[in-house]
Amino acid sequence: MIDLLPILMSATTTMQQRMKNWFAAYPAGMPWTIVSDYCLGDEGKKNDVFSFVVIANHDKTENISEYISGVAPRDIKNIRQVPLGLMQYLTSPQPVTFSVSFVINRDSALLRDYLRVEDMASFIPDACELVRALRKNSPASSSVNPSYFDEVLKRLGIFEKDLGRKQMNEKLSRQIHLASGFAATLFYLVTNATGAGYLRWISDRDKLIEHNDTIVYDLAYLYFILMSSSRSGLIRNEQGNFILDLPKTLFELPEKTGQHRFDALIRLPDYLAGTLADIGPDMSYSKEKFREMLHGVFVDSPNNWLVHLTSNGERISARSVQYRS
């Protein structure tokens, strides 16, 4: 999985510059929200999709949620016609959102030929070593609970044991690794494009999020650290360690039952993921609502991007995509 990170960084280089230009009016140090939803494992769809929407701090979260609830009270699977207000928000000429969706053809089975169980398991010892190094070198502060690093090591250990079980859920483990890598890519993009002071990731309630006490959050942050430490020009401290000036990153834990308190925000990536899962390589679609989203949100859009991933079993490739009319 770690080999995928530089591929994602390379594939999103142009996207990062576009995001920087798009959000240029916002000063450095601002808080940013990233919401995500997924369309995975649906045999009736053409693609597996991980969609992320970056929301600028242009209004209070409560007001944004209230607006979305008003214009789009239902998920895309429960509508026949796409609400105009939701499309207008996703395509507003005022820079309030920027979306990135990672699309994998269903035939690739979530890059199964490339991301094998042994590949996923091989990273865990290195991840544990990184966490121990962070625990050793992180200065004591009121914002870092010393027990946090021990908790991460415990979750990584459990995940490693899961990967070694004969009856392990290979598909779910692959979803976790991919979701964490894609989320880390968004953290990296937003940080470098906006100079973010705070990042908040809000995900839909899903097995890949809940598994092993949200191990996906730990992996995402570790991948983010690795991506950030690969930049040139980093300064080292007296001990020779890189100094990473990263934004404070918050992970919202969705309720296990009942309504998700951020359900309205998650409706944004829900519409994106549901649409892109249906769109074929020939731009075909199964229902009119997907045509509305395709042409109303994605085609000729400066702020709604795709990353297509493919694998031939020996190597993986990724490329950024924009639909053109």
mmCIF file of C-alpha atoms in Angstrom:
data_model
loop_
_atom_site.group_PDB
_atom_site.id
_atom_site.type_symbol
_atom_site.label_atom_id
_atom_site.label_comp_id
_atom_site.label_asym_id
_atom_site.label_seq_id
_atom_site.Cartn_x
_atom_site.Cartn_y
_atom_site.Cartn_z
ATOM 1 C CA MET A 1 0.000 0.000 0.000
ATOM 2 C CA ILE A 2 2.819 2.387 0.794
ATOM 3 C CA ASP A 3 3.935 2.132 -2.845
ATOM 4 C CA LEU A 4 0.607 3.659 -3.853
ATOM 5 C CA LEU A 5 1.227 6.927 -1.978
ATOM 6 C CA PRO A 6 3.776 8.481 -4.395
ATOM 7 C CA ILE A 7 1.561 7.385 -7.295
ATOM 8 C CA LEU A 8 -1.369 9.262 -5.777
ATOM 9 C CA MET A 9 0.812 12.303 -5.094
ATOM 10 C CA SER A 10 2.000 12.344 -8.700
ATOM 11 C CA ALA A 11 -1.509 11.870 -10.112
ATOM 12 C CA THR A 12 -2.873 14.809 -8.113
ATOM 13 C CA THR A 13 -0.118 17.370 -8.767
ATOM 14 C CA THR A 14 -2.218 19.411 -11.199
ATOM 15 C CA MET A 15 -5.237 18.985 -8.969
ATOM 16 C CA GLN A 16 -3.338 20.481 -6.030
ATOM 17 C CA GLN A 17 -2.544 23.611 -8.029
ATOM 18 C CA ARG A 18 -6.168 23.902 -9.156
ATOM 19 C CA MET A 19 -7.324 23.554 -5.564
ATOM 20 C CA LYS A 20 -4.829 26.213 -4.504
ATOM 21 C CA ASN A 21 -6.169 28.601 -7.135
ATOM 22 C CA TRP A 22 -9.774 27.731 -6.302
ATOM 23 C CA PHE A 23 -9.407 28.464 -2.584
ATOM 24 C CA ALA A 24 -6.911 31.340 -2.966
ATOM 25 C CA ALA A 25 -9.199 33.812 -1.198
ATOM 26 C CA TYR A 26 -8.972 31.919 2.105
ATOM 27 C CA PRO A 27 -6.035 32.781 4.403
ATOM 28 C CA ALA A 28 -3.625 30.197 5.759
ATOM 29 C CA GLY A 29 -4.451 28.657 9.111
ATOM 30 C CA MET A 30 -8.145 28.176 8.381
ATOM 31 C CA PRO A 31 -10.104 25.071 9.436
ATOM 32 C CA TRP A 32 -11.272 22.770 6.632
ATOM 33 C CA THR A 33 -13.805 19.951 6.638
ATOM 34 C CA ILE A 34 -13.504 16.825 4.483
ATOM 35 C CA VAL A 35 -16.602 14.624 4.152
ATOM 36 C CA SER A 36 -16.594 11.217 2.484
ATOM 37 C CA ASP A 37 -18.907 8.493 1.290
ATOM 38 C CA TYR A 38 -18.418 5.324 -0.702
ATOM 39 C CA CYS A 39 -20.173 3.087 -3.215
ATOM 40 C CA LEU A 40 -18.454 -0.283 -2.911
ATOM 41 C CA GLY A 41 -19.257 -3.858 -3.798
ATOM 42 C CA ASP A 42 -22.478 -3.195 -5.706
ATOM 43 C CA GLU A 43 -22.613 -5.857 -8.417
ATOM 44 C CA GLY A 44 -25.076 -3.753 -10.396
ATOM 45 C CA LYS A 45 -22.579 -0.898 -10.711
ATOM 46 C CA LYS A 46 -19.622 -0.438 -13.052
ATOM 47 C CA ASN A 47 -17.179 1.059 -10.528
ATOM 48 C CA ASP A 48 -16.178 1.138 -6.883
ATOM 49 C CA VAL A 49 -15.930 4.753 -5.741
ATOM 50 C CA PHE A 50 -14.496 6.648 -2.756
ATOM 51 C CA SER A 51 -15.726 10.270 -2.874
ATOM 52 C CA PHE A 52 -14.401 13.157 -0.769
ATOM 53 C CA VAL A 53 -15.724 16.722 -0.629
ATOM 54 C CA VAL A 54 -13.631 19.535 0.845
ATOM 55 C CA ILE A 55 -15.830 22.201 2.444
ATOM 56 C CA ALA A 56 -14.403 25.648 3.133
ATOM 57 C CA ASN A 57 -15.151 27.428 6.386
ATOM 58 C CA HIS A 58 -17.553 29.796 4.611
ATOM 59 C CA ASP A 59 -20.349 29.414 7.181
ATOM 60 C CA LYS A 60 -21.216 27.546 10.358
ATOM 61 C CA THR A 61 -21.560 23.786 9.973
ATOM 62 C CA GLU A 62 -25.114 24.012 11.295
ATOM 63 C CA ASN A 63 -26.097 26.495 8.597
ATOM 64 C CA ILE A 64 -24.500 24.443 5.813
ATOM 65 C CA SER A 65 -26.248 21.301 7.056
ATOM 66 C CA GLU A 66 -29.560 23.120 7.269
ATOM 67 C CA TYR A 67 -29.224 24.326 3.674
ATOM 68 C CA ILE A 68 -28.386 20.863 2.323
ATOM 69 C CA SER A 69 -31.204 19.261 4.322
ATOM 70 C CA GLY A 70 -33.591 21.791 2.841
ATOM 71 C CA VAL A 71 -32.608 21.345 -0.799
ATOM 72 C CA ALA A 72 -31.714 17.625 -0.717
ATOM 73 C CA PRO A 73 -33.435 15.796 2.145
ATOM 74 C CA ARG A 74 -32.806 12.306 0.686
ATOM 75 C CA ASP A 75 -29.844 10.261 -0.537
ATOM 76 C CA ILE A 76 -29.336 9.710 -4.251
ATOM 77 C CA LYS A 77 -30.706 6.151 -4.170
ATOM 78 C CA ASN A 78 -34.035 7.504 -2.923
ATOM 79 C CA ILE A 79 -34.623 10.191 -5.562
ATOM 80 C CA ARG A 80 -35.654 10.300 -9.194
ATOM 81 C CA GLN A 81 -34.510 13.831 -9.976
ATOM 82 C CA VAL A 82 -31.370 15.496 -8.641
ATOM 83 C CA PRO A 83 -32.146 18.563 -6.494
ATOM 84 C CA LEU A 84 -31.009 21.733 -8.240
ATOM 85 C CA GLY A 85 -29.858 23.308 -4.974
ATOM 86 C CA LEU A 86 -27.412 20.483 -4.287
ATOM 87 C CA MET A 87 -25.887 20.727 -7.763
ATOM 88 C CA GLN A 88 -25.622 24.493 -7.382
ATOM 89 C CA TYR A 89 -23.754 24.096 -4.090
ATOM 90 C CA LEU A 90 -21.282 21.598 -5.572
ATOM 91 C CA THR A 91 -20.677 23.839 -8.603
ATOM 92 C CA SER A 92 -20.952 27.263 -6.981
ATOM 93 C CA PRO A 93 -18.643 29.830 -8.632
ATOM 94 C CA GLN A 94 -17.962 31.021 -5.104
ATOM 95 C CA PRO A 95 -15.213 28.693 -3.816
ATOM 96 C CA VAL A 96 -17.045 26.731 -1.127
ATOM 97 C CA THR A 97 -16.378 23.091 -2.124
ATOM 98 C CA PHE A 98 -13.854 21.003 -4.036
ATOM 99 C CA SER A 99 -14.398 17.286 -4.616
ATOM 100 C CA VAL A 100 -12.061 14.418 -5.434
ATOM 101 C CA SER A 101 -13.424 10.951 -6.212
ATOM 102 C CA PHE A 102 -11.264 7.854 -6.564
ATOM 103 C CA VAL A 103 -12.747 5.483 -9.143
ATOM 104 C CA ILE A 104 -11.790 1.822 -9.604
ATOM 105 C CA ASN A 105 -13.418 -0.381 -12.234
ATOM 106 C CA ARG A 106 -15.324 -3.257 -10.652
ATOM 107 C CA ASP A 107 -13.305 -5.755 -12.707
ATOM 108 C CA SER A 108 -10.205 -4.729 -10.745
ATOM 109 C CA ALA A 109 -11.818 -5.973 -7.511
ATOM 110 C CA LEU A 110 -10.381 -3.049 -5.523
ATOM 111 C CA LEU A 111 -6.929 -3.603 -7.062
ATOM 112 C CA ARG A 112 -6.865 -7.162 -5.731
ATOM 113 C CA ASP A 113 -3.977 -8.232 -7.975
ATOM 114 C CA TYR A 114 -1.829 -5.409 -6.653
ATOM 115 C CA LEU A 115 -2.984 -5.022 -3.035
ATOM 116 C CA ARG A 116 -2.678 -8.564 -1.717
ATOM 117 C CA VAL A 117 -3.010 -9.635 1.909
ATOM 118 C CA GLU A 118 0.757 -9.970 2.307
ATOM 119 C CA ASP A 119 1.185 -6.452 0.908
ATOM 120 C CA MET A 120 -1.256 -5.049 3.446
ATOM 121 C CA ALA A 121 0.292 -6.982 6.326
ATOM 122 C CA SER A 122 3.880 -6.075 5.453
ATOM 123 C CA PHE A 123 3.286 -2.410 6.282
ATOM 124 C CA ILE A 124 2.091 -3.000 9.853
ATOM 125 C CA PRO A 125 5.535 -3.576 11.474
ATOM 126 C CA ASP A 126 6.869 -0.435 9.787
ATOM 127 C CA ALA A 127 3.777 1.476 10.916
ATOM 128 C CA CYS A 128 4.350 0.351 14.496
ATOM 129 C CA GLU A 129 7.978 1.460 14.292
ATOM 130 C CA LEU A 130 6.840 4.865 13.033
ATOM 131 C CA VAL A 131 4.380 5.214 15.913
ATOM 132 C CA ARG A 132 7.104 4.353 18.428
ATOM 133 C CA ALA A 133 9.349 6.980 16.861
ATOM 134 C CA LEU A 134 6.553 9.541 17.077
ATOM 135 C CA ARG A 135 5.971 8.652 20.727
ATOM 136 C CA LYS A 136 9.666 9.082 21.472
ATOM 137 C CA ASN A 137 10.137 12.353 19.595
ATOM 138 C CA SER A 138 6.829 14.123 20.202
ATOM 139 C CA PRO A 139 7.171 16.812 22.870
ATOM 140 C CA ALA A 140 4.752 16.651 25.758
ATOM 141 C CA SER A 141 1.770 18.943 25.284
ATOM 142 C CA SER A 142 -1.790 19.395 26.464
ATOM 143 C CA SER A 143 -3.083 18.382 23.022
ATOM 144 C CA VAL A 144 -1.350 14.988 22.906
ATOM 145 C CA ASN A 145 -2.396 12.290 25.341
ATOM 146 C CA PRO A 146 0.633 10.047 25.979
ATOM 147 C CA SER A 147 -1.649 6.997 25.941
ATOM 148 C CA TYR A 148 -2.688 7.782 22.352
ATOM 149 C CA PHE A 149 0.408 6.155 20.871
ATOM 150 C CA ASP A 150 -0.122 3.009 22.957
ATOM 151 C CA GLU A 151 -3.731 2.824 21.763
ATOM 152 C CA VAL A 152 -2.633 3.124 18.131
ATOM 153 C CA LEU A 153 -0.060 0.362 18.591
ATOM 154 C CA LYS A 154 -2.748 -1.842 20.110
ATOM 155 C CA ARG A 155 -5.116 -1.276 17.188
ATOM 156 C CA LEU A 156 -2.349 -1.935 14.668
ATOM 157 C CA GLY A 157 -1.494 -5.176 16.455
ATOM 158 C CA ILE A 158 -5.103 -6.347 16.306
ATOM 159 C CA PHE A 159 -5.313 -5.445 12.627
ATOM 160 C CA GLU A 160 -2.112 -7.394 11.927
ATOM 161 C CA LYS A 161 -3.583 -10.466 13.634
ATOM 162 C CA ASP A 162 -6.766 -10.088 11.589
ATOM 163 C CA LEU A 163 -4.744 -10.081 8.381
ATOM 164 C CA GLY A 164 -3.090 -13.338 9.455
ATOM 165 C CA ARG A 165 -6.339 -15.197 10.130
ATOM 166 C CA LYS A 166 -7.502 -17.854 7.662
ATOM 167 C CA GLN A 167 -11.059 -16.496 7.655
ATOM 168 C CA MET A 168 -10.085 -12.833 7.448
ATOM 169 C CA ASN A 169 -12.253 -10.423 5.453
ATOM 170 C CA GLU A 170 -9.857 -9.636 2.621
ATOM 171 C CA LYS A 171 -12.256 -7.305 0.820
ATOM 172 C CA LEU A 172 -12.911 -5.194 3.934
ATOM 173 C CA SER A 173 -9.193 -4.993 4.729
ATOM 174 C CA ARG A 174 -8.519 -3.761 1.210
ATOM 175 C CA GLN A 175 -11.271 -1.156 1.548
ATOM 176 C CA ILE A 176 -9.694 0.077 4.794
ATOM 177 C CA HIS A 177 -6.241 0.451 3.262
ATOM 178 C CA LEU A 178 -7.563 2.217 0.171
ATOM 179 C CA ALA A 179 -9.860 4.556 2.111
ATOM 180 C CA SER A 180 -7.030 5.527 4.459
ATOM 181 C CA GLY A 181 -4.655 6.154 1.549
ATOM 182 C CA PHE A 182 -7.209 8.256 -0.307
ATOM 183 C CA ALA A 183 -8.069 10.235 2.834
ATOM 184 C CA ALA A 184 -4.355 10.875 3.437
ATOM 185 C CA THR A 185 -4.116 12.165 -0.132
ATOM 186 C CA LEU A 186 -6.902 14.651 0.615
ATOM 187 C CA PHE A 187 -5.158 15.737 3.827
ATOM 188 C CA TYR A 188 -1.977 16.283 1.815
ATOM 189 C CA LEU A 189 -3.755 18.182 -0.975
ATOM 190 C CA VAL A 190 -5.687 20.487 1.334
ATOM 191 C CA THR A 191 -2.680 21.160 3.572
ATOM 192 C CA ASN A 192 -0.414 22.123 0.683
ATOM 193 C CA ALA A 193 -3.072 23.963 -1.314
ATOM 194 C CA THR A 194 -4.512 26.061 1.509
ATOM 195 C CA GLY A 195 -2.012 26.126 4.386
ATOM 196 C CA ALA A 196 -4.727 24.594 6.557
ATOM 197 C CA GLY A 197 -4.508 25.042 10.300
ATOM 198 C CA TYR A 198 -7.107 22.387 11.100
ATOM 199 C CA LEU A 199 -8.500 19.395 9.217
ATOM 200 C CA ARG A 200 -11.662 17.528 10.123
ATOM 201 C CA TRP A 201 -12.619 14.246 8.447
ATOM 202 C CA ILE A 202 -16.285 13.261 8.587
ATOM 203 C CA SER A 203 -17.102 9.865 7.081
ATOM 204 C CA ASP A 204 -20.349 8.079 6.480
ATOM 205 C CA ARG A 205 -21.039 5.212 8.835
ATOM 206 C CA ASP A 206 -19.510 2.146 7.201
ATOM 207 C CA LYS A 207 -17.822 -1.125 8.158
ATOM 208 C CA LEU A 208 -14.501 0.157 6.840
ATOM 209 C CA ILE A 209 -14.730 3.022 9.346
ATOM 210 C CA GLU A 210 -15.977 1.014 12.327
ATOM 211 C CA HIS A 211 -13.648 -1.977 11.939
ATOM 212 C CA ASN A 212 -11.064 -2.483 14.697
ATOM 213 C CA ASP A 213 -12.072 0.656 16.563
ATOM 214 C CA THR A 214 -11.571 2.959 13.531
ATOM 215 C CA ILE A 215 -8.114 1.688 12.536
ATOM 216 C CA VAL A 216 -8.699 3.469 9.216
ATOM 217 C CA TYR A 217 -8.160 6.809 10.985
ATOM 218 C CA ASP A 218 -4.802 5.673 12.369
ATOM 219 C CA LEU A 219 -3.632 4.461 8.965
ATOM 220 C CA ALA A 220 -4.814 7.641 7.244
ATOM 221 C CA TYR A 221 -2.813 9.839 9.604
ATOM 222 C CA LEU A 222 0.299 7.679 9.317
ATOM 223 C CA TYR A 223 0.062 7.786 5.525
ATOM 224 C CA PHE A 224 -0.372 11.563 5.750
ATOM 225 C CA ILE A 225 2.823 11.828 7.804
ATOM 226 C CA LEU A 226 4.720 9.703 5.277
ATOM 227 C CA MET A 227 3.479 11.778 2.352
ATOM 228 C CA SER A 228 4.341 15.033 4.123
ATOM 229 C CA SER A 229 7.813 13.839 5.120
ATOM 230 C CA SER A 230 8.648 13.115 1.472
ATOM 231 C CA ARG A 231 8.563 16.797 0.528
ATOM 232 C CA SER A 232 11.813 18.509 -0.334
ATOM 233 C CA GLY A 233 13.201 21.364 1.749
ATOM 234 C CA LEU A 234 12.099 20.073 5.147
ATOM 235 C CA ILE A 235 14.035 21.364 8.156
ATOM 236 C CA ARG A 236 15.586 18.971 10.677
ATOM 237 C CA ASN A 237 15.851 19.555 14.419
ATOM 238 C CA GLU A 238 18.982 19.096 16.528
ATOM 239 C CA GLN A 239 18.328 15.353 16.731
ATOM 240 C CA GLY A 240 18.204 15.089 12.936
ATOM 241 C CA ASN A 241 14.452 14.474 12.752
ATOM 242 C CA PHE A 242 12.280 16.235 10.215
ATOM 243 C CA ILE A 243 10.100 19.043 11.566
ATOM 244 C CA LEU A 244 6.603 18.601 10.139
ATOM 245 C CA ASP A 245 4.318 21.592 10.529
ATOM 246 C CA LEU A 246 1.063 19.709 10.025
ATOM 247 C CA PRO A 247 -2.462 20.935 10.728
ATOM 248 C CA LYS A 248 -4.313 19.622 13.748
ATOM 249 C CA THR A 249 -6.393 16.750 12.432
ATOM 250 C CA LEU A 250 -9.730 15.752 13.927
ATOM 251 C CA PHE A 251 -11.648 12.551 13.194
ATOM 252 C CA GLU A 252 -15.386 12.564 13.787
ATOM 253 C CA LEU A 253 -16.707 9.267 15.136
ATOM 254 C CA PRO A 254 -20.115 8.472 13.598
ATOM 255 C CA GLU A 255 -22.851 7.164 15.857
ATOM 256 C CA LYS A 256 -23.214 3.394 15.591
ATOM 257 C CA THR A 257 -27.007 3.575 15.462
ATOM 258 C CA GLY A 258 -29.642 6.154 14.634
ATOM 259 C CA GLN A 259 -29.221 9.162 12.401
ATOM 260 C CA HIS A 260 -25.715 10.400 11.638
ATOM 261 C CA ARG A 261 -25.435 13.928 13.065
ATOM 262 C CA PHE A 262 -23.614 14.981 9.893
ATOM 263 C CA ASP A 263 -25.982 13.147 7.562
ATOM 264 C CA ALA A 264 -26.679 16.285 5.510
ATOM 265 C CA LEU A 265 -22.990 16.963 4.833
ATOM 266 C CA ILE A 266 -22.378 13.356 3.811
ATOM 267 C CA ARG A 267 -25.132 13.712 1.227
ATOM 268 C CA LEU A 268 -22.651 15.663 -0.916
ATOM 269 C CA PRO A 269 -20.205 12.760 -1.479
ATOM 270 C CA ASP A 270 -23.160 10.348 -1.519
ATOM 271 C CA TYR A 271 -24.445 11.936 -4.734
ATOM 272 C CA LEU A 272 -20.957 11.957 -6.258
ATOM 273 C CA ALA A 273 -20.098 8.347 -5.392
ATOM 274 C CA GLY A 274 -23.505 7.035 -6.431
ATOM 275 C CA THR A 275 -23.218 8.723 -9.812
ATOM 276 C CA LEU A 276 -19.641 7.745 -10.624
ATOM 277 C CA ALA A 277 -20.287 4.131 -9.641
ATOM 278 C CA ASP A 278 -22.902 4.016 -12.412
ATOM 279 C CA ILE A 279 -21.028 5.830 -15.204
ATOM 280 C CA GLY A 280 -19.345 3.532 -17.732
ATOM 281 C CA PRO A 281 -16.137 4.224 -19.670
ATOM 282 C CA ASP A 282 -18.313 5.119 -22.653
ATOM 283 C CA MET A 283 -20.193 7.714 -20.524
ATOM 284 C CA SER A 284 -23.234 5.433 -20.348
ATOM 285 C CA TYR A 285 -25.603 5.521 -17.369
ATOM 286 C CA SER A 286 -28.582 3.537 -16.149
ATOM 287 C CA LYS A 287 -30.905 6.298 -14.921
ATOM 288 C CA GLU A 288 -31.701 9.889 -15.778
ATOM 289 C CA LYS A 289 -30.596 11.161 -12.367
ATOM 290 C CA PHE A 290 -27.049 10.010 -13.085
ATOM 291 C CA ARG A 291 -27.066 11.879 -16.393
ATOM 292 C CA GLU A 292 -28.189 14.996 -14.501
ATOM 293 C CA MET A 293 -25.300 14.682 -12.052
ATOM 294 C CA LEU A 294 -22.776 13.855 -14.773
ATOM 295 C CA HIS A 295 -23.583 16.870 -16.910
ATOM 296 C CA GLY A 296 -24.697 19.182 -14.120
ATOM 297 C CA VAL A 297 -21.755 18.643 -11.754
ATOM 298 C CA PHE A 298 -18.817 16.861 -13.404
ATOM 299 C CA VAL A 299 -18.670 17.942 -17.048
ATOM 300 C CA ASP A 300 -16.456 21.029 -17.530
ATOM 301 C CA SER A 301 -16.247 21.521 -13.763
ATOM 302 C CA PRO A 302 -13.172 23.304 -12.353
ATOM 303 C CA ASN A 303 -13.696 21.924 -8.841
ATOM 304 C CA ASN A 304 -15.033 18.360 -9.193
ATOM 305 C CA TRP A 305 -12.221 15.953 -10.086
ATOM 306 C CA LEU A 306 -11.708 12.209 -10.486
ATOM 307 C CA VAL A 307 -8.728 9.926 -10.023
ATOM 308 C CA HIS A 308 -8.980 6.703 -12.050
ATOM 309 C CA LEU A 309 -6.938 3.763 -10.741
ATOM 310 C CA THR A 310 -6.083 0.585 -12.643
ATOM 311 C CA SER A 311 -3.797 -2.388 -12.047
ATOM 312 C CA ASN A 312 -2.410 -5.105 -14.293
ATOM 313 C CA GLY A 313 -1.171 -7.253 -11.418
ATOM 314 C CA GLU A 314 2.407 -6.010 -11.633
ATOM 315 C CA ARG A 315 1.970 -2.266 -11.363
ATOM 316 C CA ILE A 316 -0.700 0.235 -10.522
ATOM 317 C CA SER A 317 -1.443 3.453 -12.351
ATOM 318 C CA ALA A 318 -3.508 6.498 -11.446
ATOM 319 C CA ARG A 319 -4.496 9.532 -13.472
ATOM 320 C CA SER A 320 -6.546 12.617 -12.708
ATOM 321 C CA VAL A 321 -9.598 13.094 -14.904
ATOM 322 C CA GLN A 322 -12.032 15.863 -15.761
ATOM 323 C CA TYR A 323 -15.053 15.233 -17.948
ATOM 324 C CA ARG A 324 -15.193 17.544 -20.961
ATOM 325 C CA SER A 325 -18.163 18.397 -23.161
#
